[in-house]
């Protein structure tokens, strides 16, 4: 059985690592080939992650790079078609919700190749997010859908996806987190490395900020207000701020760089996986607009303030450490103050976030493919 596994952007890398390991445990009956679309290409966004996570070099790299959504998606489609034709996989496996996910699923589905979506059924209900469109369409194209939280089942059923295609397996991103936690790089060494030894005064003394959503960083007023809010929080909780390339470009374009030149904030380049893990693990609070970080902080029991109006990962709010803050400065500051008062830590874990999600996926997928090959298309 040949399975073509796709990655494109940073959050995909953490998800594919345990899946590749779980599939390779079934060799030689199964052959897993890794295709990288090249949506993310900077060393900091890319090869650092492959190395830290022990992901093998991709068998194919489509090197699509950046572009408008249409250009990026179309370029992936054109280039992946050739690989699918040559390799003729039994299934194409995609993770997450980035443009590469949808582009590859669409090409495979039309060629009659089984499409497998890991992290299916998450919905923010907000179609202004490009990822929401990618999620809805990828799920419609998928033959087999693996979910991270139980509510995803109802989201998929409401969109007409047959129940027998949906499998609740847990969270592969958390497989990776649990596996790598012992190797996390301590935050103190990062502060020193970036020229500010003693910044944040060690475990529990600092917070983490990440921003990259177009809705937060593409308009100067929104971005300036968020940075000002971060500076005010930084006065009590110094903030380490790994800056996404999109955000760095926006800060330069809008002339907001001066705001980062402050005692309360430590900007740094995008970090490797083990550095980011170390940073989150010992943080007093994480402020973010990322999807994955909402889940990672829940797994770590670290309070998370999400700088968005909604989340596609409600379990992190219901059972985890996450609070949806939006972008109103007063609300963000109030949440931060409340959290300082009560500590905000919780250690309840969502079901199946136990490090075994990828093993479950491999077992279900192989069984399904065997049965499909044996006759009735199931
Ligand atoms: C993408 C995903 C998003 C994910 C994020 C994680 C989509 C629609 N969005 O957003 O869901 O949370 O990745 O990082 O797929 N750039 C570089 N170097 C790189 C990659 C990007 O400099 O290696 C810059 C380019 O200026 C590019 C911009 O970042 O135009 C945006 O990159 P893109 O891949 O389009 O989307 P992200 O914002 O990274």
Short mmCIF file of N, CA and C in Angstrom, two decimals, residues 72-238:
data_model
loop_
_atom_site.label_atom_id
_atom_site.label_comp_id
_atom_site.label_asym_id
_atom_site.label_seq_id
_atom_site.Cartn_x
_atom_site.Cartn_y
_atom_site.Cartn_z
N UNK A 72 -0.92 30.45 -5.08
CA UNK A 72 -0.27 29.40 -4.28
C UNK A 72 -1.02 28.07 -4.43
N UNK A 73 -2.34 28.15 -4.32
CA UNK A 73 -3.16 26.93 -4.40
C UNK A 73 -3.04 26.31 -5.79
N UNK A 74 -3.12 27.14 -6.81
CA UNK A 74 -3.05 26.63 -8.19
C UNK A 74 -1.69 26.02 -8.48
N UNK A 75 -0.65 26.66 -7.99
CA UNK A 75 0.70 26.16 -8.23
C UNK A 75 0.90 24.78 -7.59
N UNK A 76 0.39 24.64 -6.36
CA UNK A 76 0.47 23.33 -5.70
C UNK A 76 -0.29 22.29 -6.53
N UNK A 77 -1.46 22.65 -7.00
CA UNK A 77 -2.28 21.69 -7.77
C UNK A 77 -1.54 21.23 -9.02
N UNK A 78 -0.99 22.17 -9.76
CA UNK A 78 -0.29 21.81 -10.99
C UNK A 78 0.88 20.88 -10.72
N UNK A 79 1.62 21.22 -9.65
CA UNK A 79 2.85 20.44 -9.41
C UNK A 79 2.57 19.10 -8.74
N UNK A 80 1.55 19.03 -7.89
CA UNK A 80 1.30 17.76 -7.20
C UNK A 80 0.71 16.74 -8.17
N UNK A 81 0.03 17.22 -9.18
CA UNK A 81 -0.58 16.29 -10.13
C UNK A 81 0.47 15.35 -10.74
N UNK A 82 1.62 15.90 -11.07
CA UNK A 82 2.66 15.08 -11.68
C UNK A 82 3.14 13.99 -10.73
N UNK A 83 3.30 14.36 -9.45
CA UNK A 83 3.77 13.38 -8.46
C UNK A 83 2.72 12.28 -8.29
N UNK A 84 1.46 12.67 -8.21
CA UNK A 84 0.40 11.67 -8.04
C UNK A 84 0.36 10.74 -9.25
N UNK A 85 0.50 11.28 -10.43
CA UNK A 85 0.49 10.44 -11.63
C UNK A 85 1.64 9.44 -11.63
N UNK A 86 2.81 9.91 -11.25
CA UNK A 86 3.98 9.02 -11.26
C UNK A 86 3.92 7.97 -10.16
N UNK A 87 3.53 8.41 -8.98
CA UNK A 87 3.62 7.53 -7.81
C UNK A 87 2.39 6.63 -7.68
N UNK A 88 1.27 7.07 -8.21
CA UNK A 88 0.01 6.32 -8.12
C UNK A 88 -0.26 5.76 -6.72
N UNK A 89 -0.42 6.65 -5.75
CA UNK A 89 -0.65 6.18 -4.37
C UNK A 89 -2.03 5.56 -4.21
N UNK A 90 -2.16 4.72 -3.16
CA UNK A 90 -3.48 4.20 -2.80
C UNK A 90 -4.26 5.24 -2.03
N UNK A 91 -3.54 6.11 -1.34
CA UNK A 91 -4.20 7.18 -0.59
C UNK A 91 -3.29 8.38 -0.50
N UNK A 92 -3.91 9.56 -0.40
CA UNK A 92 -3.18 10.79 -0.15
C UNK A 92 -3.63 11.28 1.22
N UNK A 93 -2.67 11.52 2.09
CA UNK A 93 -2.99 11.94 3.46
C UNK A 93 -2.59 13.40 3.66
N UNK A 94 -3.55 14.21 4.06
CA UNK A 94 -3.28 15.62 4.34
C UNK A 94 -3.63 15.93 5.80
N UNK A 95 -2.94 16.93 6.34
CA UNK A 95 -3.18 17.34 7.73
C UNK A 95 -3.54 18.82 7.75
N UNK A 96 -4.33 19.21 8.75
CA UNK A 96 -4.55 20.63 9.01
C UNK A 96 -5.39 21.34 7.98
N UNK A 97 -5.10 22.62 7.77
CA UNK A 97 -6.03 23.49 7.04
C UNK A 97 -5.33 24.55 6.20
N UNK A 98 -4.10 24.30 5.80
CA UNK A 98 -3.40 25.33 5.02
C UNK A 98 -3.72 25.17 3.53
N UNK A 99 -3.29 26.13 2.74
CA UNK A 99 -3.61 26.08 1.31
C UNK A 99 -3.12 24.78 0.67
N UNK A 100 -1.97 24.28 1.10
CA UNK A 100 -1.43 23.04 0.53
C UNK A 100 -2.37 21.86 0.79
N UNK A 101 -3.03 21.88 1.95
CA UNK A 101 -3.94 20.79 2.33
C UNK A 101 -5.07 20.67 1.31
N UNK A 102 -5.72 21.79 1.05
CA UNK A 102 -6.86 21.79 0.12
C UNK A 102 -6.40 21.48 -1.30
N UNK A 103 -5.30 22.10 -1.71
CA UNK A 103 -4.86 21.94 -3.10
C UNK A 103 -4.59 20.47 -3.42
N UNK A 104 -3.90 19.78 -2.54
CA UNK A 104 -3.56 18.38 -2.80
C UNK A 104 -4.80 17.48 -2.71
N UNK A 105 -5.67 17.78 -1.75
CA UNK A 105 -6.89 16.97 -1.62
C UNK A 105 -7.74 17.08 -2.88
N UNK A 106 -7.83 18.27 -3.42
CA UNK A 106 -8.68 18.49 -4.60
C UNK A 106 -8.15 17.72 -5.81
N UNK A 107 -6.85 17.76 -6.01
CA UNK A 107 -6.27 17.03 -7.15
C UNK A 107 -6.47 15.53 -6.98
N UNK A 108 -6.19 15.02 -5.79
CA UNK A 108 -6.31 13.57 -5.56
C UNK A 108 -7.75 13.11 -5.73
N UNK A 109 -8.70 13.86 -5.15
CA UNK A 109 -10.11 13.44 -5.19
C UNK A 109 -10.58 13.28 -6.64
N UNK A 110 -10.16 14.20 -7.50
CA UNK A 110 -10.62 14.12 -8.90
C UNK A 110 -9.95 13.02 -9.68
N UNK A 111 -8.84 12.51 -9.14
CA UNK A 111 -8.18 11.39 -9.80
C UNK A 111 -8.64 10.06 -9.21
N UNK A 112 -9.60 10.11 -8.31
CA UNK A 112 -10.11 8.87 -7.72
C UNK A 112 -9.17 8.26 -6.69
N UNK A 113 -8.22 9.06 -6.18
CA UNK A 113 -7.32 8.58 -5.13
C UNK A 113 -8.00 8.86 -3.78
N UNK A 114 -7.97 7.90 -2.88
CA UNK A 114 -8.60 8.10 -1.56
C UNK A 114 -7.92 9.26 -0.83
N UNK A 115 -8.74 10.16 -0.29
CA UNK A 115 -8.21 11.30 0.46
C UNK A 115 -8.46 11.09 1.95
N UNK A 116 -7.40 11.25 2.73
CA UNK A 116 -7.47 11.07 4.17
C UNK A 116 -7.14 12.40 4.83
N UNK A 117 -8.03 12.90 5.68
CA UNK A 117 -7.79 14.20 6.33
C UNK A 117 -7.62 14.01 7.84
N UNK A 118 -6.46 14.41 8.31
CA UNK A 118 -6.17 14.36 9.74
C UNK A 118 -6.38 15.76 10.32
N UNK A 119 -7.18 15.84 11.38
CA UNK A 119 -7.62 17.11 12.00
C UNK A 119 -8.86 17.61 11.25
N UNK A 120 -9.77 16.70 10.98
CA UNK A 120 -10.99 17.04 10.26
C UNK A 120 -12.03 17.63 11.21
N UNK A 121 -12.99 18.33 10.63
CA UNK A 121 -14.20 18.72 11.36
C UNK A 121 -14.08 19.91 12.29
N UNK A 122 -12.93 20.56 12.35
CA UNK A 122 -12.83 21.77 13.18
C UNK A 122 -13.49 22.92 12.44
N UNK A 123 -14.30 23.70 13.14
CA UNK A 123 -15.00 24.83 12.51
C UNK A 123 -15.00 26.04 13.42
N UNK A 124 -14.56 27.18 12.86
CA UNK A 124 -14.68 28.44 13.60
C UNK A 124 -15.99 29.12 13.25
N UNK A 125 -16.62 28.70 12.14
CA UNK A 125 -17.81 29.37 11.66
C UNK A 125 -17.51 30.70 10.99
N UNK A 126 -16.25 31.00 10.78
CA UNK A 126 -15.82 32.30 10.29
C UNK A 126 -15.15 32.14 8.92
N UNK A 127 -15.94 32.39 7.88
CA UNK A 127 -15.41 32.18 6.52
C UNK A 127 -14.47 33.29 6.08
N UNK A 128 -14.30 34.31 6.92
CA UNK A 128 -13.29 35.32 6.59
C UNK A 128 -11.89 34.77 6.80
N UNK A 129 -11.80 33.64 7.50
CA UNK A 129 -10.50 32.98 7.70
C UNK A 129 -10.24 32.06 6.52
N UNK A 130 -9.14 32.25 5.80
CA UNK A 130 -8.89 31.34 4.68
C UNK A 130 -8.83 29.88 5.11
N UNK A 131 -8.37 29.64 6.33
CA UNK A 131 -8.27 28.25 6.80
C UNK A 131 -9.63 27.61 6.94
N UNK A 132 -10.67 28.39 7.27
CA UNK A 132 -12.01 27.81 7.43
C UNK A 132 -12.50 27.26 6.08
N UNK A 133 -12.23 28.00 5.03
CA UNK A 133 -12.62 27.55 3.69
C UNK A 133 -11.85 26.28 3.34
N UNK A 134 -10.56 26.27 3.66
CA UNK A 134 -9.76 25.07 3.41
C UNK A 134 -10.31 23.87 4.19
N UNK A 135 -10.73 24.10 5.43
CA UNK A 135 -11.24 23.00 6.26
C UNK A 135 -12.53 22.41 5.69
N UNK A 136 -13.49 23.30 5.37
CA UNK A 136 -14.79 22.84 4.89
C UNK A 136 -14.62 22.04 3.59
N UNK A 137 -13.83 22.58 2.67
CA UNK A 137 -13.70 21.94 1.36
C UNK A 137 -12.89 20.65 1.45
N UNK A 138 -11.83 20.66 2.24
CA UNK A 138 -11.03 19.43 2.37
C UNK A 138 -11.88 18.31 2.95
N UNK A 139 -12.69 18.62 3.93
CA UNK A 139 -13.54 17.58 4.53
C UNK A 139 -14.55 17.03 3.53
N UNK A 140 -15.09 17.91 2.67
CA UNK A 140 -16.02 17.43 1.65
C UNK A 140 -15.34 16.48 0.67
N UNK A 141 -14.04 16.67 0.46
CA UNK A 141 -13.31 15.87 -0.52
C UNK A 141 -12.77 14.57 0.06
N UNK A 142 -12.87 14.42 1.39
CA UNK A 142 -12.16 13.32 2.05
C UNK A 142 -13.00 12.06 2.15
N UNK A 143 -12.32 10.92 2.02
CA UNK A 143 -12.96 9.61 2.17
C UNK A 143 -12.90 9.14 3.61
N UNK A 144 -11.84 9.54 4.30
CA UNK A 144 -11.63 9.09 5.68
C UNK A 144 -11.22 10.32 6.48
N UNK A 145 -11.94 10.56 7.60
CA UNK A 145 -11.72 11.80 8.34
C UNK A 145 -11.39 11.49 9.80
N UNK A 146 -10.25 11.95 10.24
CA UNK A 146 -9.80 11.72 11.62
C UNK A 146 -9.93 13.00 12.41
N UNK A 147 -10.60 12.91 13.57
CA UNK A 147 -10.87 14.12 14.35
C UNK A 147 -10.10 14.15 15.66
N UNK A 148 -9.87 15.39 16.14
CA UNK A 148 -9.08 15.60 17.36
C UNK A 148 -9.95 15.81 18.59
N UNK A 149 -11.18 16.27 18.37
CA UNK A 149 -12.08 16.49 19.50
C UNK A 149 -13.48 16.01 19.11
N UNK A 150 -14.26 15.60 20.11
CA UNK A 150 -15.52 14.92 19.80
C UNK A 150 -16.54 15.79 19.09
N UNK A 151 -16.52 17.10 19.34
CA UNK A 151 -17.48 18.01 18.70
C UNK A 151 -17.34 18.06 17.19
N UNK A 152 -16.20 17.67 16.67
CA UNK A 152 -15.97 17.71 15.23
C UNK A 152 -16.93 16.77 14.49
N UNK A 153 -17.34 15.70 15.17
CA UNK A 153 -18.26 14.74 14.55
C UNK A 153 -19.56 15.43 14.15
N UNK A 154 -20.11 16.22 15.08
CA UNK A 154 -21.38 16.92 14.79
C UNK A 154 -21.20 17.94 13.67
N UNK A 155 -20.07 18.63 13.67
CA UNK A 155 -19.80 19.60 12.59
C UNK A 155 -19.82 18.90 11.23
N UNK A 156 -19.22 17.73 11.16
CA UNK A 156 -19.13 17.01 9.89
C UNK A 156 -20.49 16.44 9.49
N UNK A 157 -21.20 15.89 10.46
CA UNK A 157 -22.53 15.34 10.17
C UNK A 157 -23.45 16.44 9.64
N UNK A 158 -23.33 17.63 10.22
CA UNK A 158 -24.18 18.75 9.79
C UNK A 158 -23.88 19.15 8.35
N UNK A 159 -22.70 18.81 7.87
CA UNK A 159 -22.34 19.12 6.48
C UNK A 159 -22.51 17.89 5.58
N UNK A 160 -23.17 16.86 6.11
CA UNK A 160 -23.53 15.71 5.29
C UNK A 160 -22.45 14.65 5.14
N UNK A 161 -21.42 14.69 5.96
CA UNK A 161 -20.38 13.65 5.88
C UNK A 161 -20.90 12.39 6.57
N UNK A 162 -20.77 11.24 5.91
CA UNK A 162 -21.29 9.98 6.46
C UNK A 162 -20.55 9.61 7.75
N UNK A 163 -21.32 9.17 8.74
CA UNK A 163 -20.75 8.88 10.06
C UNK A 163 -19.63 7.84 9.99
N UNK A 164 -19.78 6.85 9.10
CA UNK A 164 -18.78 5.77 9.09
C UNK A 164 -17.42 6.21 8.55
N UNK A 165 -17.38 7.38 7.97
CA UNK A 165 -16.07 7.88 7.50
C UNK A 165 -15.28 8.60 8.59
N UNK A 166 -15.97 8.91 9.70
CA UNK A 166 -15.38 9.79 10.72
C UNK A 166 -14.85 8.96 11.90
N UNK A 167 -13.62 9.23 12.29
CA UNK A 167 -13.01 8.50 13.41
C UNK A 167 -12.37 9.48 14.38
N UNK A 168 -12.81 9.42 15.62
CA UNK A 168 -12.22 10.27 16.67
C UNK A 168 -10.98 9.55 17.21
N UNK A 169 -9.82 10.13 16.96
CA UNK A 169 -8.56 9.45 17.32
C UNK A 169 -7.69 10.24 18.28
N UNK A 170 -8.03 11.53 18.50
CA UNK A 170 -7.15 12.36 19.32
C UNK A 170 -6.27 13.23 18.45
N UNK A 171 -5.21 13.76 19.06
CA UNK A 171 -4.50 14.87 18.46
C UNK A 171 -3.03 14.54 18.18
N UNK A 172 -2.70 14.45 16.89
CA UNK A 172 -1.31 14.09 16.55
C UNK A 172 -0.31 15.18 16.95
N UNK A 173 -0.79 16.43 17.00
CA UNK A 173 0.09 17.53 17.43
C UNK A 173 0.53 17.30 18.88
N UNK A 174 -0.38 16.72 19.66
CA UNK A 174 -0.07 16.45 21.07
C UNK A 174 0.79 15.18 21.18
N UNK A 175 0.66 14.26 20.25
CA UNK A 175 1.62 13.13 20.19
C UNK A 175 3.03 13.70 20.14
N UNK A 176 3.22 14.65 19.23
CA UNK A 176 4.55 15.24 19.03
C UNK A 176 5.01 15.99 20.27
N UNK A 177 4.09 16.73 20.87
CA UNK A 177 4.44 17.51 22.07
C UNK A 177 4.90 16.58 23.20
N UNK A 178 4.14 15.54 23.47
CA UNK A 178 4.48 14.66 24.59
C UNK A 178 5.80 13.94 24.32
N UNK A 179 6.00 13.59 23.07
CA UNK A 179 7.22 12.88 22.71
C UNK A 179 8.47 13.75 22.89
N UNK A 180 8.31 15.05 22.63
CA UNK A 180 9.48 15.94 22.61
C UNK A 180 9.69 16.76 23.88
N UNK A 181 8.73 16.69 24.79
CA UNK A 181 8.81 17.52 25.99
C UNK A 181 10.14 17.38 26.74
N UNK A 182 10.66 16.17 26.88
CA UNK A 182 11.93 16.04 27.60
C UNK A 182 13.09 16.77 26.91
N UNK A 183 12.95 17.05 25.62
CA UNK A 183 14.05 17.70 24.89
C UNK A 183 13.83 19.20 24.72
N UNK A 184 12.78 19.75 25.33
CA UNK A 184 12.47 21.18 25.15
C UNK A 184 13.65 22.04 25.62
N UNK A 185 13.93 23.11 24.88
CA UNK A 185 15.05 24.00 25.22
C UNK A 185 14.58 25.03 26.25
N UNK A 186 15.29 25.16 27.38
CA UNK A 186 14.83 26.10 28.42
C UNK A 186 14.81 27.54 27.93
N UNK A 187 13.78 28.27 28.39
CA UNK A 187 13.59 29.65 27.95
C UNK A 187 14.76 30.54 28.35
N UNK A 188 15.37 30.25 29.48
CA UNK A 188 16.48 31.10 29.95
C UNK A 188 17.61 31.13 28.93
N UNK A 189 17.88 29.98 28.31
CA UNK A 189 18.99 29.96 27.36
C UNK A 189 18.60 30.74 26.09
N UNK A 190 17.31 30.79 25.79
CA UNK A 190 16.87 31.55 24.61
C UNK A 190 17.04 33.05 24.82
N UNK A 191 16.67 33.51 26.00
CA UNK A 191 16.79 34.94 26.31
C UNK A 191 18.26 35.35 26.17
N UNK A 192 19.15 34.54 26.70
CA UNK A 192 20.58 34.86 26.62
C UNK A 192 21.04 34.86 25.17
N UNK A 193 20.60 33.86 24.44
CA UNK A 193 20.97 33.73 23.03
C UNK A 193 20.54 34.96 22.22
N UNK A 194 19.44 35.59 22.62
CA UNK A 194 18.96 36.76 21.90
C UNK A 194 19.37 38.06 22.59
N UNK A 195 20.46 37.99 23.33
CA UNK A 195 21.10 39.19 23.84
C UNK A 195 20.47 39.80 25.08
N UNK A 196 19.53 39.09 25.74
CA UNK A 196 18.88 39.67 26.92
C UNK A 196 18.89 38.65 28.06
N UNK A 197 20.09 38.27 28.54
CA UNK A 197 20.13 37.28 29.64
C UNK A 197 19.33 37.82 30.82
N UNK A 198 18.61 36.94 31.49
CA UNK A 198 17.83 37.38 32.65
C UNK A 198 16.44 37.89 32.29
N UNK A 199 16.17 38.09 30.98
CA UNK A 199 14.84 38.58 30.58
C UNK A 199 13.78 37.58 31.04
N UNK A 200 12.77 38.09 31.76
CA UNK A 200 11.67 37.23 32.20
C UNK A 200 11.97 36.40 33.43
N UNK A 201 13.23 36.43 33.88
CA UNK A 201 13.60 35.81 35.16
C UNK A 201 13.16 34.35 35.30
N UNK A 202 13.31 33.57 34.23
CA UNK A 202 13.12 32.13 34.35
C UNK A 202 11.68 31.67 34.41
N UNK A 203 11.47 30.37 34.73
CA UNK A 203 10.15 29.75 34.67
C UNK A 203 9.07 30.54 35.42
N UNK A 204 7.96 30.76 34.77
CA UNK A 204 6.84 31.46 35.39
C UNK A 204 6.99 32.98 35.43
N UNK A 205 8.13 33.49 35.00
CA UNK A 205 8.37 34.92 35.11
C UNK A 205 8.08 35.71 33.85
N UNK A 206 7.68 35.04 32.80
CA UNK A 206 7.51 35.72 31.51
C UNK A 206 6.27 35.16 30.79
N UNK A 207 5.89 35.87 29.74
CA UNK A 207 4.82 35.38 28.88
C UNK A 207 5.34 35.24 27.46
N UNK A 208 4.51 34.68 26.58
CA UNK A 208 4.88 34.49 25.18
C UNK A 208 3.79 35.13 24.31
N UNK A 209 4.23 35.79 23.25
CA UNK A 209 3.29 36.40 22.30
C UNK A 209 3.58 35.86 20.90
N UNK A 210 2.53 35.41 20.19
CA UNK A 210 2.70 35.13 18.75
C UNK A 210 1.52 35.74 17.99
N UNK A 211 1.81 36.25 16.81
CA UNK A 211 0.81 36.90 15.95
C UNK A 211 1.13 36.58 14.50
N UNK A 212 0.15 36.13 13.76
CA UNK A 212 0.40 36.00 12.31
C UNK A 212 -0.88 36.02 11.46
N UNK A 213 -2.05 35.99 12.10
CA UNK A 213 -3.30 35.99 11.32
C UNK A 213 -3.41 37.27 10.51
N UNK A 214 -3.74 37.13 9.21
CA UNK A 214 -3.93 38.33 8.39
C UNK A 214 -4.85 39.36 9.07
N UNK A 215 -5.92 38.89 9.72
CA UNK A 215 -6.87 39.82 10.34
C UNK A 215 -6.22 40.63 11.47
N UNK A 216 -5.14 40.13 12.04
CA UNK A 216 -4.46 40.85 13.13
C UNK A 216 -3.27 41.67 12.66
N UNK A 217 -2.62 41.24 11.59
CA UNK A 217 -1.34 41.90 11.26
C UNK A 217 -1.36 42.68 9.95
N UNK A 218 -2.41 42.52 9.14
CA UNK A 218 -2.37 43.17 7.82
C UNK A 218 -2.87 44.62 7.82
N UNK A 219 -3.53 45.08 8.92
CA UNK A 219 -3.94 46.49 9.00
C UNK A 219 -3.13 47.21 10.07
N UNK A 220 -2.60 48.40 9.75
CA UNK A 220 -1.72 49.08 10.70
C UNK A 220 -2.38 49.39 12.04
N UNK A 221 -3.68 49.80 12.03
CA UNK A 221 -4.31 50.18 13.31
C UNK A 221 -4.43 48.96 14.23
N UNK A 222 -4.88 47.83 13.64
CA UNK A 222 -5.06 46.62 14.45
C UNK A 222 -3.73 46.16 15.03
N UNK A 223 -2.72 46.11 14.18
CA UNK A 223 -1.43 45.62 14.63
C UNK A 223 -0.84 46.55 15.69
N UNK A 224 -0.95 47.86 15.47
CA UNK A 224 -0.40 48.83 16.44
C UNK A 224 -1.10 48.67 17.78
N UNK A 225 -2.43 48.51 17.75
CA UNK A 225 -3.18 48.37 19.02
C UNK A 225 -2.77 47.09 19.75
N UNK A 226 -2.56 46.01 19.00
CA UNK A 226 -2.15 44.75 19.64
C UNK A 226 -0.76 44.88 20.24
N UNK A 227 0.14 45.54 19.53
CA UNK A 227 1.50 45.69 20.06
C UNK A 227 1.48 46.60 21.30
N UNK A 228 0.66 47.64 21.28
CA UNK A 228 0.56 48.52 22.45
C UNK A 228 0.02 47.75 23.66
N UNK A 229 -0.97 46.91 23.41
CA UNK A 229 -1.52 46.09 24.49
C UNK A 229 -0.45 45.14 25.04
N UNK A 230 0.31 44.56 24.13
CA UNK A 230 1.39 43.66 24.54
C UNK A 230 2.41 44.41 25.40
N UNK A 231 2.70 45.64 25.04
CA UNK A 231 3.67 46.41 25.82
C UNK A 231 3.15 46.66 27.23
N UNK A 232 1.84 46.90 27.34
CA UNK A 232 1.28 47.13 28.68
C UNK A 232 1.31 45.85 29.51
N UNK A 233 1.02 44.74 28.89
CA UNK A 233 1.11 43.46 29.61
C UNK A 233 2.56 43.19 30.00
N UNK A 234 3.45 43.52 29.06
CA UNK A 234 4.87 43.29 29.29
C UNK A 234 5.41 44.00 30.53
N UNK A 235 4.75 45.07 30.93
CA UNK A 235 5.22 45.80 32.12
C UNK A 235 5.13 44.93 33.37
N UNK A 236 4.16 44.00 33.41
CA UNK A 236 4.12 43.07 34.56
C UNK A 236 4.59 41.67 34.17
N UNK A 237 4.30 41.27 32.95
CA UNK A 237 4.73 39.95 32.48
C UNK A 237 5.56 40.15 31.22
N UNK A 238 6.87 40.25 31.34
CA UNK A 238 7.71 40.47 30.16
C UNK A 238 7.40 39.43 29.08
#
